[in-house]
Structures are given as structure tokens and as C-alpha cells.
RNA sequence: GCCGGGUUAGCUCAGUGGUAGAGCAACGCACUUGUAAUGCGUAGGUCGUGGGUUCAAUCCCCACACCCGGCUCCA
């Protein structure tokens, strides 16, 4: 047989000479495809382009501009990074270097715990480009464990990986490096550089080059904070210079949206050093937005048959001992205050207090589901290195509710919660949701398997009934029960975890909560913890980034700014302001003591939704010139019309019908 | 908490072993302008805090606080 036949993804088959590789296949189809090909799949398994094909194989070609192709490029670039570092830093040990979203990293241990500087990054990148120019092949081989250990005799981390794989204690990251336990696969670029790897890789280093080293950071070996600290170099790599530039541009755009920067520029809030880390003060403009968020949340909860409660910021330690939080999170709580009559803690959560409200009198099944809601201020001593603007903060406000219900009500309640959450989030411009179901971590949890099983099933049932797709996060649950987390995508496609629904059979047990059923007997309720915003602070931070600081007019601290063209128009401008204020708008005037252009610019950089310019014509016609944020200037709009239009825009933003799907 | 980098005027940032500078903002004066930066002038800083080295420290060293990029953690 001088020919083989392979099956392509479109169902067609193609004849090739015996011994042909995927590269040959690509070339036989077209020169552009051959140029774009970086790897392939044979019968579903990813392989190098150079692998000879067998008769009857199902083959597809992985091109550089696909997710799988970029993954190959990035992983191959990581190998080049490792080679450059080993060449430039005598005695460096290399560990693992996977492809990640948008790029890759590689972890190293330098002799004497040395670290990389920014200058080092520049020289490493230069060396990498030399290696790419040298057109080194990626040559795969499979060797025995013994041979592999000999190859990496001077590389302790590589030996550790090989040994772990062969002893059967490998985890996912190891398999990514090596493959299987029977033999060890290696990729060699040159006499002096070889790395453990499962592959596939590009055929040669010259196929790489659209990359940039981004930053150096510390990282623990195998993610273990008790283990050695390695030096991680992050890079990004793409299929073309255009794609690389676009990525760098996206990063710049994301930086412009940084909520910490915008919160400062727009005078929304600040983190005074004098307060201590992770604690914010809200300035008047930020407070306006916050209040509107809270008002909207309260209105929706009122409509949703929630009952509002208030609880104190402090509690006796006994309460948190009873709830179990002290056992699990004492390190994450502000330190205890010793008082004459006991030990007190700042509250890190509201649930135990809501349980006390439930327990304050006898409850009937007729009251269930009982939904207690509070914008509750909590304090958590987040570790110093973890603080991040509003997204990770030590004092914050949860839009927290605890719902007490019967086992039978649980799935319905969760299901309607999913609707409620999406409906509220849509009002803030989020339309793209992802669901995650987090299951028990046996090491960090309380309660019986039976209870956990029931709770997890209830969440799963609600998700299934809703017909939404969801991912399972194994072992990611809270200590008291499984949860559904809801992620949203923002205006530029970034993912944020916001809402959570947590199922809890344990706190009712610990607090011995009961209700009297229709049968006259006492029963234990089930408790659902849920938050929509998560924390007001965090949600506000995400909103700033989502809107890039340009809040929709219903949320804008300043909705309208009126600019008189000249001093002579000041009186008229003032009357326009008065009319707008009377209509309930948040409006300011910027008097004519600067050039109009300058004042327009100021209003634009403050991201005010509407700038109204008033001059001679407007005085004559009782009109305004409307300059909307991101739109075209419209002259000679009557004040009455403008008020009517803005009123519609704002009321639709606040109260309009909400499309829940 | 760990690794690395940082902290200079309200903001963004230069800079130096001999106690500091720009742009914007603020304030004043002139200009009175029809849609994204008018001109001139004034004022503003014990250079994060506390120690140390030095004749002399904003600069070098140490500690602490806070911030940034990651890691780890996240009820």
C-alpha cells in the first residue's frame, strides 16, 4: 500500500503517501493552511505536526489562530523562556511552565534565592528572540523514568515531578508536564536544552515570536504556601503581531477602567492610610451612587416579600462559637475585645444574628419561607497581601438575606431566587451570566453526608429546572453547605463573581431552630444564605469598571451640567437649573468664568450624562443646547422637552419592566 | 502571611548625600467666548512614620504603616 487515507473534520477523506505527517496533510490542502498549522489532532488526541499518520485516522489541523493553536504557541514560548533563563542564569532550576489565558508563565528557582529584575526580563526576552531566530526544532522523545531522571539530574524540581508521576501521586499539573506513568515524554530544542512535556509543540522555535514578557512575581511551588517560593515570569503570546497589539491595547483599556483610579478621579471614595488597610470612606458623589443602589435593592426586596431587619456590628464570642465560624475563621476575624462580661468580636457575617431573630419566638409553617434581609456591615481581617481596592476590602456591607423554609419549599425558593438575582443584576447592565455549583470539601466542613447530599441535590434541581448551564466546582463550598455562585461578564468581557446562593442545614441545627408544622409537630427549617451584590463595595467597584465610570443617568451622581455661554446667560442658566432641580434631577451649573470649550471638556471628563449649553438663542426660545455623553449635540431643545425626555430615561432605568428570561 | 516593586504639592509624575521641580487642579487678575484644554500671576511640600549611619539624609541602612503586581487565602 503506497497510500493511506485519512478522515477530515468535514467528513471527507483524503489520500496521502505512506509516512505523511499532519504537516504534509496541511501542505496538500493549501500553502496558507500549512503556514498556519501549529499542531493537529489524530483520533482526538493532540499531537505534533510531524507525527506520521496511519491509515484510517481521523485528523484535524490546529491553526495558530484557534484557542488550541494559541495554547500550543504559548506553551512552546514557555519552553523558549525556560531555555533563555537557564542560559542566562547559571544554576537556575526550572519547574513548570504552562500556557494560561492570554499567555504563559514559567516558574524558576534561582541560586541563593535571587530574584529577577525588570532589567533581567529585558535581557531574557532578547535571548528568547535569538533562540527563535535560531530556528531550533522541538524534537519529541519518550524515555524511561530512569533515563529521564538522568537527563534532569541537576534539576531537582523536574526529578520531583517525574517521581510523583511514576509513584502514582500525580495531579493535573504534573500530567500536563509529563503525560503518563509508563514513559516520560521530552521535548528537546538543542544539545543543551530539553524539557519534560506532554506536548504538542510547534515544529520549531522560528514559528514563535509574537510575544512579550509581562511581569515577574513570586509563586509557591505547587501552590503550597508552606513550600518554597519560586520566581514566576509571566508572558503573553499570540499568533500575529496584530493579535499581540490588540491584546496589549485591551490591557490598556482595562487599566483606564480601574475602579481605584476612577474612584479617585471622579471623587467617589478613598482609602485614607490613616484608616488602616482595606477600609474606605465614601465621598458625597460615591455616596449618591451607593444610596441609589441601596434604594433600588431595598425596593426590590420589599416587592419580593423580604422583611427588613437590623443587627449590631459586635457580638459576644459565644455566638460565633455556636455558629461554628470561630472554629473555621478566627484568623479572618478582627481580634477579640475582652470585656467585663465576656469576649466580643466584630461580626464577620450576619447569619447567626438572623438565626437569633428567627428563634426569638415560636414560628409556624405558615410563616415560611421567612425572608430576613439586611444591608449588614461586616468586618473581616483579610490578609494584608490580599487587599485590592473595593474588590477585596476589610469593612463592607452585604446585601444579605437568610431565608428559612421547609425542605419541600427549598427547590422552588432557589429557583425563584435565580430569577430574582438575574432580574436585579440586569438593572445594572449585566446580561451575561454563568453559574457554578460548589460542592463539599470534606476537610473543611461540618454536617453529615446525607445532609450535604440533600442540599447539593436541591441546588442542582433548581439549576436544572431553570435550564441553565453550570459548572461544578468540587470542594469549593462554604463549611456549612453547598452553594451556587453567579458570575457576570462586564462590558469588555471580563468575568466577575457577584451573587451567591448557599444552602445550609447546619446553622439551623446548631441554633436548634424549629417551626411548628401543619401536623402540629416541631420541624427544623432549612436556611438559605444569599447575596445579590455580594458586597455593596465590591459591586460598586465592578460597576465602575463595567461602566468605565460613566454611570447610566439614573445612577449618575451628577445627571446634568448647565453651561452658560457667557456671563450674560447666567441668569437664564440659573433658571434652567431651578427647573431641572424641581423636576428631581441632580444638576449643577458651571459659570462662565472659563472658556466654554474648557468647561465642556471638564464636564466630559467628569462623565456627566448631559451637558446643557445655553446662550442667546436659548434665552430667546426657552431652550437648551443638549450635549449628551457619547452622542451628538442637539441645539434648540425646549427645556420642557428635555425634562420630559430625561424623566423617561431615568424612570426606565429605575423602575421599567424587567425582562427575565 | 509570602516574593518583588513603590510612597515627593489636591492629582499625575521628574529629581538630588548639601532641606526640592513640572503639568493639571486650586486661588487672584485680565478676557466674555455656542460645544473637549485663553493668557498672566499667586499660593501650596518637616519628600509615608520612627530609628540609625553621616559634619550634613527626601536620597544610604533598619523597622513599621500604607499602596501596586503576583502567590496563597476568601464564611
XYZ file of C-alpha atoms (C1' of nucleotides) in Angstrom:
736
model
C 0.000 0.000 0.000
C 1.645 3.226 -1.085
C -1.150 5.443 0.103
C -3.134 5.962 3.254
C -6.490 7.591 3.634
C -7.374 9.921 6.481
C -10.696 11.334 7.564
C -11.058 15.110 7.890
C -13.382 17.003 10.250
C -15.812 17.862 7.438
C -16.337 14.142 6.845
C -14.327 13.978 3.649
C -11.347 11.709 3.301
C -8.021 12.365 1.742
C -5.356 10.121 0.307
C -1.722 10.696 1.207
C 1.543 8.863 0.624
C 2.520 6.413 3.353
C 4.522 8.136 6.062
C 2.828 11.501 5.587
C 2.505 13.737 8.613
C -0.101 16.320 9.548
C 2.243 18.930 8.138
C 2.153 17.089 4.814
C -1.610 16.885 5.002
C -1.845 20.620 5.601
C 0.520 21.312 2.703
C -1.545 19.096 0.412
C -4.632 21.143 1.238
C -3.067 24.555 0.819
C 0.028 26.617 1.472
C -1.768 29.057 3.729
C -3.054 26.253 5.892
C 0.430 24.753 6.029
C 1.752 28.077 7.234
C -0.941 28.483 9.889
C -0.748 24.906 11.206
C 0.946 24.517 14.586
C -0.240 21.054 15.642
C -3.024 18.611 14.950
C -5.304 16.029 16.434
C -5.302 12.383 15.490
C -8.315 10.395 16.665
C -8.996 13.157 19.154
C -5.535 13.360 20.708
C -3.376 16.443 20.190
C -0.093 15.644 18.516
C 2.858 17.330 16.828
C 2.678 18.220 13.148
C 5.498 15.821 12.391
C 3.736 12.686 13.641
C 3.269 10.186 10.787
C -0.374 9.387 10.072
C -1.822 5.938 9.990
C -4.400 4.690 7.535
C -7.984 5.473 8.516
C -7.085 8.025 11.171
C -9.404 10.927 11.882
C -7.273 14.031 11.598
C -7.756 17.731 12.180
C -5.292 20.559 11.848
C -4.809 23.023 14.670
C -4.047 26.504 13.344
C -2.344 29.279 15.259
C -5.423 31.479 15.318
C -7.555 28.990 17.251
C -7.730 28.612 21.019
C -5.963 25.272 20.819
C -3.377 26.745 18.452
C -2.616 29.708 20.684
C -2.298 27.253 23.555
C 0.401 25.422 21.624
C 2.180 28.682 20.750
C 2.116 29.783 24.372
C 3.335 26.514 25.747
C 6.136 26.426 23.184
C 7.066 30.024 24.032
C 7.246 28.989 27.703
C 9.874 26.405 26.737
C 11.895 29.079 24.986
C 11.625 31.225 28.108
C 12.986 28.365 30.196
C 15.867 27.839 27.808
C 16.751 31.536 27.883
C 16.699 31.644 31.672
C 18.832 28.518 32.020
C 21.350 30.014 29.590
C 21.494 33.383 31.297
C 21.303 32.354 34.952
C 23.855 29.802 35.980
C 22.468 27.243 38.382
C 18.829 28.176 37.815
C 16.304 25.413 38.376
C 13.195 25.266 36.233
C 9.904 23.841 37.413
C 6.672 24.127 35.439
C 5.578 26.422 32.650
C 2.032 26.058 31.388
C 0.011 28.052 28.899
C -2.662 30.156 30.570
C -5.368 32.524 29.398
C -3.728 35.073 27.050
C -0.236 33.751 27.657
C 2.026 31.553 29.691
C 4.306 31.541 32.672
C 7.305 29.615 33.863
C 8.435 29.173 37.469
C 12.112 29.172 38.365
C 14.262 28.851 41.455
C 17.438 30.900 41.254
C 20.541 30.087 43.296
C 20.786 31.843 46.682
C 17.106 32.820 46.399
C 17.973 35.502 43.861
C 15.140 37.228 42.093
C 14.555 38.567 38.593
C 14.572 42.311 37.992
C 12.854 44.222 35.218
C 16.228 44.555 33.511
C 16.555 40.788 33.632
C 13.209 40.495 31.875
C 14.503 42.631 29.017
C 17.628 40.533 28.578
C 15.664 37.282 28.850
C 13.280 38.488 26.162
C 16.228 39.395 23.952
C 17.701 35.934 24.369
C 14.341 34.357 23.617
C 14.220 36.212 20.311
C 17.682 34.888 19.490
C 16.523 31.351 20.230
C 13.528 31.866 17.959
C 15.722 33.223 15.214
C 17.969 30.156 15.549
C 15.075 28.019 14.312
C 15.585 25.214 16.823
C 13.383 22.163 16.276
C 11.111 20.807 19.004
C 12.061 17.146 18.955
C 9.926 14.738 20.909
C 11.225 11.585 22.520
C 9.911 9.119 25.025
C 12.317 7.724 27.554
C 12.184 5.509 30.593
C 11.845 7.012 34.031
C 15.443 6.083 34.781
C 16.719 7.859 31.690
C 14.588 10.878 32.441
C 15.943 11.147 35.961
C 19.456 11.020 34.492
C 18.653 13.759 31.965
C 17.406 16.023 34.751
C 19.989 15.004 37.340
C 20.785 18.642 38.113
C 17.132 19.727 38.150
C 15.517 18.710 41.456
C 12.060 20.048 40.618
C 11.940 18.109 37.360
C 13.002 14.945 39.225
C 10.268 15.565 41.781
C 7.671 15.777 39.012
C 8.936 12.591 37.359
C 8.941 10.744 40.654
C 5.493 11.899 41.571
C 4.088 10.818 38.252
C 5.700 7.402 38.421
C 4.684 6.857 42.030
C 1.089 7.494 41.025
C 0.603 10.602 43.170
C 0.495 12.987 40.247
C -2.116 15.681 39.992
C -3.374 17.565 36.964
C -0.441 19.947 36.711
C 2.061 17.085 36.666
C 0.231 15.207 33.946
C 0.305 18.363 31.851
C 4.068 18.300 32.087
C 4.795 14.659 31.565
C 1.967 12.588 30.256
C 1.574 9.120 31.709
C 3.411 6.928 34.160
C 4.768 4.380 31.703
C 7.277 6.575 29.997
C 8.287 10.171 30.153
C 7.998 12.403 27.125
C 10.643 15.024 26.482
C 10.968 17.866 24.035
C 14.474 18.801 23.048
C 15.349 22.106 21.389
C 19.121 21.795 21.331
C 22.016 19.801 22.708
C 21.773 21.728 25.945
C 18.062 22.309 26.400
C 15.433 19.674 26.972
C 12.223 19.878 28.953
C 9.656 17.477 30.297
C 6.464 17.891 28.367
C 3.430 16.109 27.065
C 3.218 18.414 24.046
C 2.298 19.087 21.392
C 4.640 21.839 20.299
C 5.252 23.854 17.194
C 7.786 22.230 14.860
C 10.457 24.825 15.529
C 11.157 27.948 17.539
C 11.014 30.095 14.429
C 7.239 29.623 14.461
C 7.103 31.774 17.581
C 7.801 35.431 18.141
C 4.611 37.438 18.696
C 5.117 37.547 22.428
C 6.069 39.837 25.265
C 7.285 39.144 28.786
C 4.928 40.956 31.113
C 5.986 40.731 34.728
C 7.831 38.800 37.352
C 6.131 37.605 40.515
C 6.601 35.249 43.405
C 4.714 31.972 43.417
C 4.710 28.972 45.716
C 5.988 25.635 44.449
C 2.914 23.519 43.802
C 0.755 26.311 45.222
C 1.702 25.388 48.740
C 2.295 28.399 50.947
C 4.449 26.300 53.264
C 6.622 25.274 50.336
C 9.472 27.103 48.590
C 8.817 30.467 46.920
C 9.682 30.440 43.240
C 10.165 33.242 40.744
C 7.440 33.302 38.131
C 7.800 35.089 34.814
C 4.545 35.878 33.004
C 4.356 36.435 29.280
C 1.732 36.834 26.617
C 1.946 35.256 23.159
C -0.216 35.434 20.054
C -0.473 34.199 16.516
C 0.386 37.564 14.990
C 1.720 40.974 15.870
C -1.738 42.383 15.288
C -3.254 39.995 17.819
C -0.475 40.824 20.284
C -1.030 44.550 19.858
C -4.771 44.136 20.270
C -4.196 42.265 23.497
C -1.874 44.957 24.850
C -4.452 47.541 23.844
C -7.159 45.647 25.750
C -4.935 45.709 28.812
C -4.570 49.480 28.482
C -8.331 49.865 28.171
C -8.807 47.736 31.273
C -6.324 49.955 33.143
C -8.355 53.003 32.183
C -11.374 51.368 33.800
C -9.559 50.540 37.012
C -12.068 51.345 39.731
C -9.378 52.561 42.104
C -8.194 55.124 39.603
C -11.711 56.179 38.568
C -12.952 56.318 42.171
C -10.190 58.840 42.789
C -10.613 60.808 39.555
C -14.384 61.019 39.923
C -14.172 61.819 43.643
C -16.307 58.833 44.613
C -14.425 57.426 47.570
C -10.966 56.971 49.035
C -8.901 54.706 51.239
C -7.160 57.031 53.689
C -3.974 55.491 55.042
C -4.972 56.809 58.459
C -7.963 54.459 58.499
C -5.870 51.345 58.012
C -5.747 48.979 55.089
C -8.866 47.856 53.286
C -11.183 50.485 54.766
C -12.894 53.094 52.576
C -14.658 56.388 53.136
C -17.417 57.308 50.693
C -17.324 60.849 49.344
C -20.583 62.647 48.508
C -20.590 61.601 44.838
C -19.872 57.973 45.613
C -22.477 58.085 48.348
C -25.134 59.229 45.860
C -24.498 56.187 43.679
C -24.369 53.906 46.676
C -27.630 55.232 48.047
C -29.317 54.708 44.678
C -28.020 51.146 44.585
C -29.286 50.546 48.097
C -32.643 52.193 47.410
C -33.138 50.028 44.364
C -32.120 46.909 46.275
C -34.484 47.724 49.146
C -37.356 48.360 46.767
C -36.830 45.046 45.026
C -36.566 43.165 48.307
C -39.686 44.816 49.596
C -41.504 43.772 46.430
C -40.085 40.279 46.889
C -41.658 39.758 50.321
C -38.488 40.158 52.304
C -38.658 41.519 55.829
C -36.061 44.087 56.803
C -34.005 43.661 59.961
C -31.043 45.367 61.634
C -28.369 43.753 63.762
C -25.342 45.120 65.641
C -21.729 45.208 64.423
C -20.444 43.425 67.527
C -21.341 40.210 69.235
C -20.284 38.039 72.113
C -17.793 35.330 71.129
C -20.267 32.684 72.278
C -22.448 33.488 69.281
C -19.675 32.786 66.778
C -18.580 29.715 68.718
C -22.126 28.408 68.452
C -22.354 29.125 64.734
C -19.024 27.434 64.127
C -17.458 30.464 62.427
C -14.919 30.888 65.214
C -13.627 27.378 64.576
C -13.159 27.976 60.889
C -12.413 31.661 60.534
C -10.911 33.022 63.762
C -7.846 34.105 61.745
C -10.063 36.083 59.406
C -11.809 37.966 62.205
C -10.687 41.177 63.872
C -9.099 40.252 67.193
C -11.316 39.795 70.235
C -12.206 42.570 72.657
C -12.114 41.416 76.254
C -14.897 42.992 78.276
C -16.028 42.598 81.893
C -18.844 40.320 80.877
C -17.230 38.354 78.106
C -15.290 38.419 74.873
C -16.610 40.317 71.862
C -15.876 40.227 68.161
C -16.709 42.481 65.239
C -19.172 40.470 63.209
C -17.724 38.861 60.068
C -21.197 37.812 58.891
C -24.844 38.347 59.719
C -26.256 34.835 59.657
C -26.015 33.949 63.348
C -27.868 37.127 64.242
C -30.624 36.402 61.768
C -30.934 32.965 63.344
C -31.485 34.678 66.686
C -34.306 36.704 65.138
C -35.883 33.545 63.777
C -35.540 31.962 67.187
C -36.951 34.930 69.075
C -40.402 33.368 69.155
C -42.231 30.260 68.101
C -42.559 30.011 64.315
C -45.331 28.427 62.276
C -45.032 26.714 58.904
C -47.461 29.406 57.743
C -44.660 31.981 58.051
C -42.332 30.081 55.758
C -40.495 30.926 53.655
C -39.401 33.607 56.092
C -37.026 36.002 54.335
C -34.944 38.284 56.541
C -32.989 40.995 54.740
C -30.321 43.363 55.927
C -27.689 45.605 54.419
C -25.293 44.326 57.036
C -21.868 45.817 57.758
C -19.303 43.156 58.410
C -15.574 43.197 59.136
C -13.131 40.585 58.046
C -9.410 40.726 58.650
C -8.307 39.886 55.147
C -4.590 39.152 54.968
C -2.504 42.185 54.118
C -1.347 40.985 50.709
C -4.848 40.160 49.529
C -6.425 43.628 49.718
C -7.434 45.049 46.344
C -9.365 48.309 46.191
C -13.077 47.737 46.617
C -12.842 44.195 45.352
C -11.166 42.847 48.469
C -11.811 45.021 51.469
C -11.927 44.598 55.244
C -15.071 46.502 56.137
C -18.026 46.012 53.824
C -21.765 45.791 53.519
C -23.540 42.661 52.414
C -26.953 42.766 50.811
C -27.566 39.747 52.932
C -30.624 37.654 53.333
C -31.364 34.428 55.145
C -34.379 32.525 54.030
C -35.878 29.933 56.349
C -38.023 27.388 54.574
C -39.144 23.785 54.568
C -37.326 21.098 52.686
C -40.192 20.969 50.181
C -40.030 24.708 49.550
C -36.299 24.754 49.022
C -36.060 23.986 45.305
C -38.832 26.456 44.422
C -37.253 29.113 46.541
C -33.835 28.631 44.953
C -35.350 28.604 41.513
C -37.182 31.890 42.058
C -34.028 33.312 43.616
C -32.195 32.669 40.355
C -34.824 34.781 38.566
C -34.701 37.459 41.225
C -30.924 37.718 41.068
C -30.736 37.961 37.286
C -33.551 40.474 37.236
C -31.787 42.755 39.728
C -28.396 42.409 38.038
C -29.886 43.263 34.650
C -30.923 46.640 36.010
C -27.215 47.354 36.430
C -26.430 46.444 32.867
C -25.322 42.833 33.342
C -26.846 40.390 30.890
C -24.339 37.589 30.611
C -24.451 35.102 33.499
C -22.536 31.965 34.371
C -23.463 29.558 37.123
C -21.219 27.451 39.311
C -22.237 24.770 41.760
C -19.728 24.337 44.573
C -19.622 21.044 46.403
C -18.330 19.850 49.752
C -14.720 19.888 50.870
C -14.609 17.032 53.406
C -11.567 18.626 55.085
C -13.271 21.930 55.730
C -16.899 21.310 56.510
C -19.391 20.241 59.126
C -22.513 18.116 58.877
C -23.449 14.641 57.679
C -23.040 13.306 54.167
C -26.793 12.833 53.979
C -27.483 16.483 54.681
C -24.865 17.628 52.202
C -26.267 15.306 49.601
C -29.771 16.705 50.015
C -28.599 20.308 49.883
C -26.466 19.744 46.810
C -29.344 17.982 45.081
C -31.701 20.870 45.833
C -29.313 23.353 44.224
C -28.765 21.090 41.270
C -32.502 20.608 40.835
C -33.104 24.362 40.821
C -30.400 24.878 38.201
C -31.665 22.013 36.062
C -35.237 23.171 36.347
C -34.046 26.582 35.238
C -32.424 25.049 32.224
C -29.198 26.974 32.670
C -25.766 25.529 32.104
C -23.463 25.337 35.106
C -20.029 24.187 36.130
C -19.251 22.089 39.159
C -16.557 23.386 41.478
C -15.513 20.412 43.534
C -14.747 21.169 47.171
C -15.396 24.887 46.800
C -18.388 25.089 49.150
C -18.671 27.004 52.416
C -18.093 24.916 55.529
C -21.824 24.737 56.277
C -23.226 23.867 52.888
C -23.011 23.821 49.084
C -23.619 26.934 47.010
C -24.420 28.376 43.620
C -22.193 31.262 42.583
C -23.187 33.533 39.737
C -20.553 35.203 37.588
C -21.329 38.053 35.225
C -19.434 39.338 32.206
C -18.854 43.071 32.088
C -18.894 45.466 29.154
C -15.445 44.351 27.993
C -15.983 40.665 28.618
C -14.292 40.246 31.961
C -15.806 37.833 34.433
C -16.750 38.829 37.981
C -18.208 36.675 40.686
C -21.072 38.548 42.291
C -24.084 36.683 43.584
C -24.256 33.593 45.736
C -26.959 31.250 46.979
C -25.870 28.952 49.772
C -27.763 26.060 51.199
C -27.385 25.460 54.914
C -28.734 22.604 57.011
C -26.130 23.161 59.677
C -26.811 26.539 61.272
C -30.466 25.623 61.927
C -29.099 22.541 63.671
C -26.580 24.468 65.744
C -29.139 27.079 66.720
C -31.803 24.397 67.212
C -34.216 26.361 65.047
C -37.719 24.958 64.812
C -41.127 25.704 63.418
C -44.451 24.070 64.112
C -45.692 22.192 61.075
C -49.241 21.640 59.875
C -49.042 18.304 61.667
C -48.563 20.111 64.971
C -45.070 18.672 65.340
C -41.814 20.587 65.521
C -39.577 20.605 62.454
C -36.200 22.030 61.603
C -36.219 24.671 58.849
C -33.665 24.848 56.099
C -31.711 28.036 55.758
C -30.617 29.696 52.515
C -27.929 32.366 52.598
C -27.945 34.650 49.612
C -26.463 37.907 48.445
C -27.026 39.596 45.078
C -24.433 42.314 45.031
C -22.308 40.208 47.321
C -20.963 43.306 48.949
C -22.086 46.805 48.091
C -18.454 47.913 47.962
C -17.337 45.152 45.668
C -20.371 45.530 43.441
C -19.754 49.258 43.217
C -16.158 48.562 42.212
C -17.340 46.186 39.492
C -19.951 48.737 38.339
C -17.283 51.413 37.984
C -15.213 49.081 35.809
C -18.250 47.886 33.871
C -19.382 51.420 33.018
C -15.823 52.830 32.952
C -17.099 55.425 35.430
C -19.828 56.609 33.028
C -22.829 55.576 35.087
C -26.208 55.459 33.370
C -28.160 58.591 34.090
C -30.312 57.018 36.799
C -27.133 56.275 38.777
C -25.001 59.292 37.862
C -24.051 61.475 40.821
C -24.464 64.490 38.557
C -27.002 63.970 35.786
C -26.900 67.360 34.105
C -24.423 70.236 33.991
C -25.620 73.566 32.687
C -23.083 75.841 30.999
C -23.985 79.463 30.234
C -22.076 80.556 27.134
C -21.239 83.909 28.674
C -21.863 85.889 31.843
C -24.952 87.423 30.275
C -26.591 83.993 30.188
C -26.002 83.225 33.831
C -29.418 84.273 34.971
C -31.149 82.115 32.373
C -28.853 79.178 33.166
C -29.799 79.501 36.815
C -33.461 79.357 35.920
C -32.852 76.205 33.849
C -31.076 74.654 36.811
C -34.005 75.524 39.038
C -36.464 73.897 36.637
C -34.354 70.745 36.414
C -33.981 70.544 40.170
C -37.682 70.967 40.570
C -38.119 68.012 38.218
C -35.966 65.986 40.608
C -32.698 65.854 38.689
C -29.200 66.123 40.086
C -27.878 69.180 38.305
C -25.014 71.650 38.606
C -24.077 74.890 36.909
C -20.598 75.794 35.673
C -20.475 79.584 35.424
C -18.850 81.350 32.509
C -15.533 82.153 34.119
C -13.679 79.743 31.874
C -13.815 79.227 28.159
C -16.809 77.222 27.028
C -14.552 74.617 25.438
C -12.714 74.160 28.691
C -15.934 73.738 30.620
C -17.263 71.241 28.080
C -14.069 69.289 28.482
C -14.346 69.320 32.266
C -17.911 68.055 32.084
C -16.875 65.299 29.679
C -14.013 64.104 31.816
C -16.399 64.079 34.778
C -18.583 61.763 32.659
C -21.747 63.796 33.227
C -24.534 62.267 31.086
C -25.903 65.601 29.811
C -24.202 68.932 29.251
C -26.618 71.755 28.515
C -25.171 74.829 26.846
C -27.314 77.953 26.978
C -26.684 81.164 25.020
C -28.557 83.967 23.309
C -30.761 81.690 21.207
C -31.786 79.700 24.242
C -32.659 82.734 26.295
C -34.874 83.813 23.397
C -36.537 80.408 22.884
C -36.588 78.978 26.416
C -34.417 76.222 25.073
C -31.109 74.479 25.701
C -28.331 73.005 23.595
C -28.112 69.346 24.590
C -24.703 67.681 24.517
C -25.205 64.089 25.611
C -22.352 61.876 26.771
C -21.244 59.879 23.758
C -23.778 61.453 21.405
C -24.342 64.332 19.027
C -25.061 67.903 20.030
C -28.663 68.961 19.546
C -29.479 72.675 19.511
C -32.664 74.453 20.410
C -34.337 71.757 22.522
C -37.059 73.223 24.694
C -36.440 72.920 28.427
C -39.794 71.203 28.840
C -38.900 68.603 26.228
C -35.520 67.927 27.758
C -37.073 67.407 31.171
C -39.634 65.015 29.742
C -37.001 63.019 27.871
C -34.660 62.723 30.825
C -37.512 61.778 33.124
C -38.389 58.890 30.818
C -34.777 57.790 30.555
C -34.310 57.791 34.300
C -37.579 56.128 35.198
C -36.955 53.390 32.668
C -33.602 52.862 34.263
C -35.051 52.626 37.700
C -38.441 51.097 37.506
C -39.152 49.901 33.990
C -40.321 46.412 33.187
C -37.623 43.885 33.604
C -37.281 41.161 31.072
C -36.484 37.988 32.952
C -35.581 35.014 30.871
C 1.022 35.895 55.512
C 4.968 35.047 51.261
C 8.050 37.127 46.835
C 9.085 41.609 44.187
C 8.273 46.911 43.362
C 6.705 51.521 45.391
C 5.229 56.066 48.849
C 7.971 63.533 46.652
C 2.272 69.584 46.126
C -5.020 68.059 45.875
C -3.892 64.681 41.185
C -0.134 62.524 37.610
C 4.942 62.270 37.980
C 10.534 64.285 37.445
C 14.806 64.774 40.699
C 19.349 65.136 44.133
C 24.233 62.901 50.172
C 24.439 69.963 50.910
C 16.464 70.634 53.366
C 13.123 70.252 46.070
C 10.720 70.759 40.429
C 6.952 70.225 36.062
C 1.980 69.659 34.080
C -3.003 69.612 35.619
C -6.132 71.214 39.753
C -6.787 75.454 43.455
C -6.693 80.821 44.218
C -6.236 86.044 42.002
C -6.383 89.353 37.704
C -7.470 90.186 32.624
C -10.534 88.126 28.688
C -16.935 87.051 27.915
C -16.169 83.298 24.428
C -22.116 78.478 21.029
C -19.748 72.707 22.127
C -13.205 68.610 24.613
C -7.623 72.474 27.461
C -7.314 81.530 26.875
C -3.281 84.332 28.953
C -0.583 86.226 33.112
C 0.282 85.800 38.159
C -0.061 83.621 43.335
C -0.016 80.039 46.788
C 0.842 75.091 48.002
C 5.590 70.080 50.195
C 9.236 68.874 58.220
C 9.891 64.298 50.207
C 4.735 57.941 54.383
C 6.198 57.276 60.005
C 10.058 56.141 63.580
C 15.060 54.923 64.402
C 20.287 54.548 62.593
C 24.886 55.920 59.603
C 26.988 60.865 58.331
C 29.659 67.349 59.509
C 25.057 67.011 56.618
C 19.667 62.222 54.831
C 13.976 63.224 50.803
C 18.312 60.301 48.846
C 22.242 55.153 52.235
C 20.738 51.230 56.245
C 16.825 49.057 59.665
C 11.836 48.680 61.436
C 6.772 49.842 60.828
C 2.374 51.670 58.076
C 0.048 52.041 53.529
C -0.173 51.125 48.136
C 0.904 48.245 43.499
C 1.916 43.266 40.686
C 1.623 38.168 41.680
C 1.249 33.672 45.092
C -1.686 31.712 48.969
C -6.398 32.639 51.176
C -11.518 34.366 50.587
C -17.590 32.407 55.664
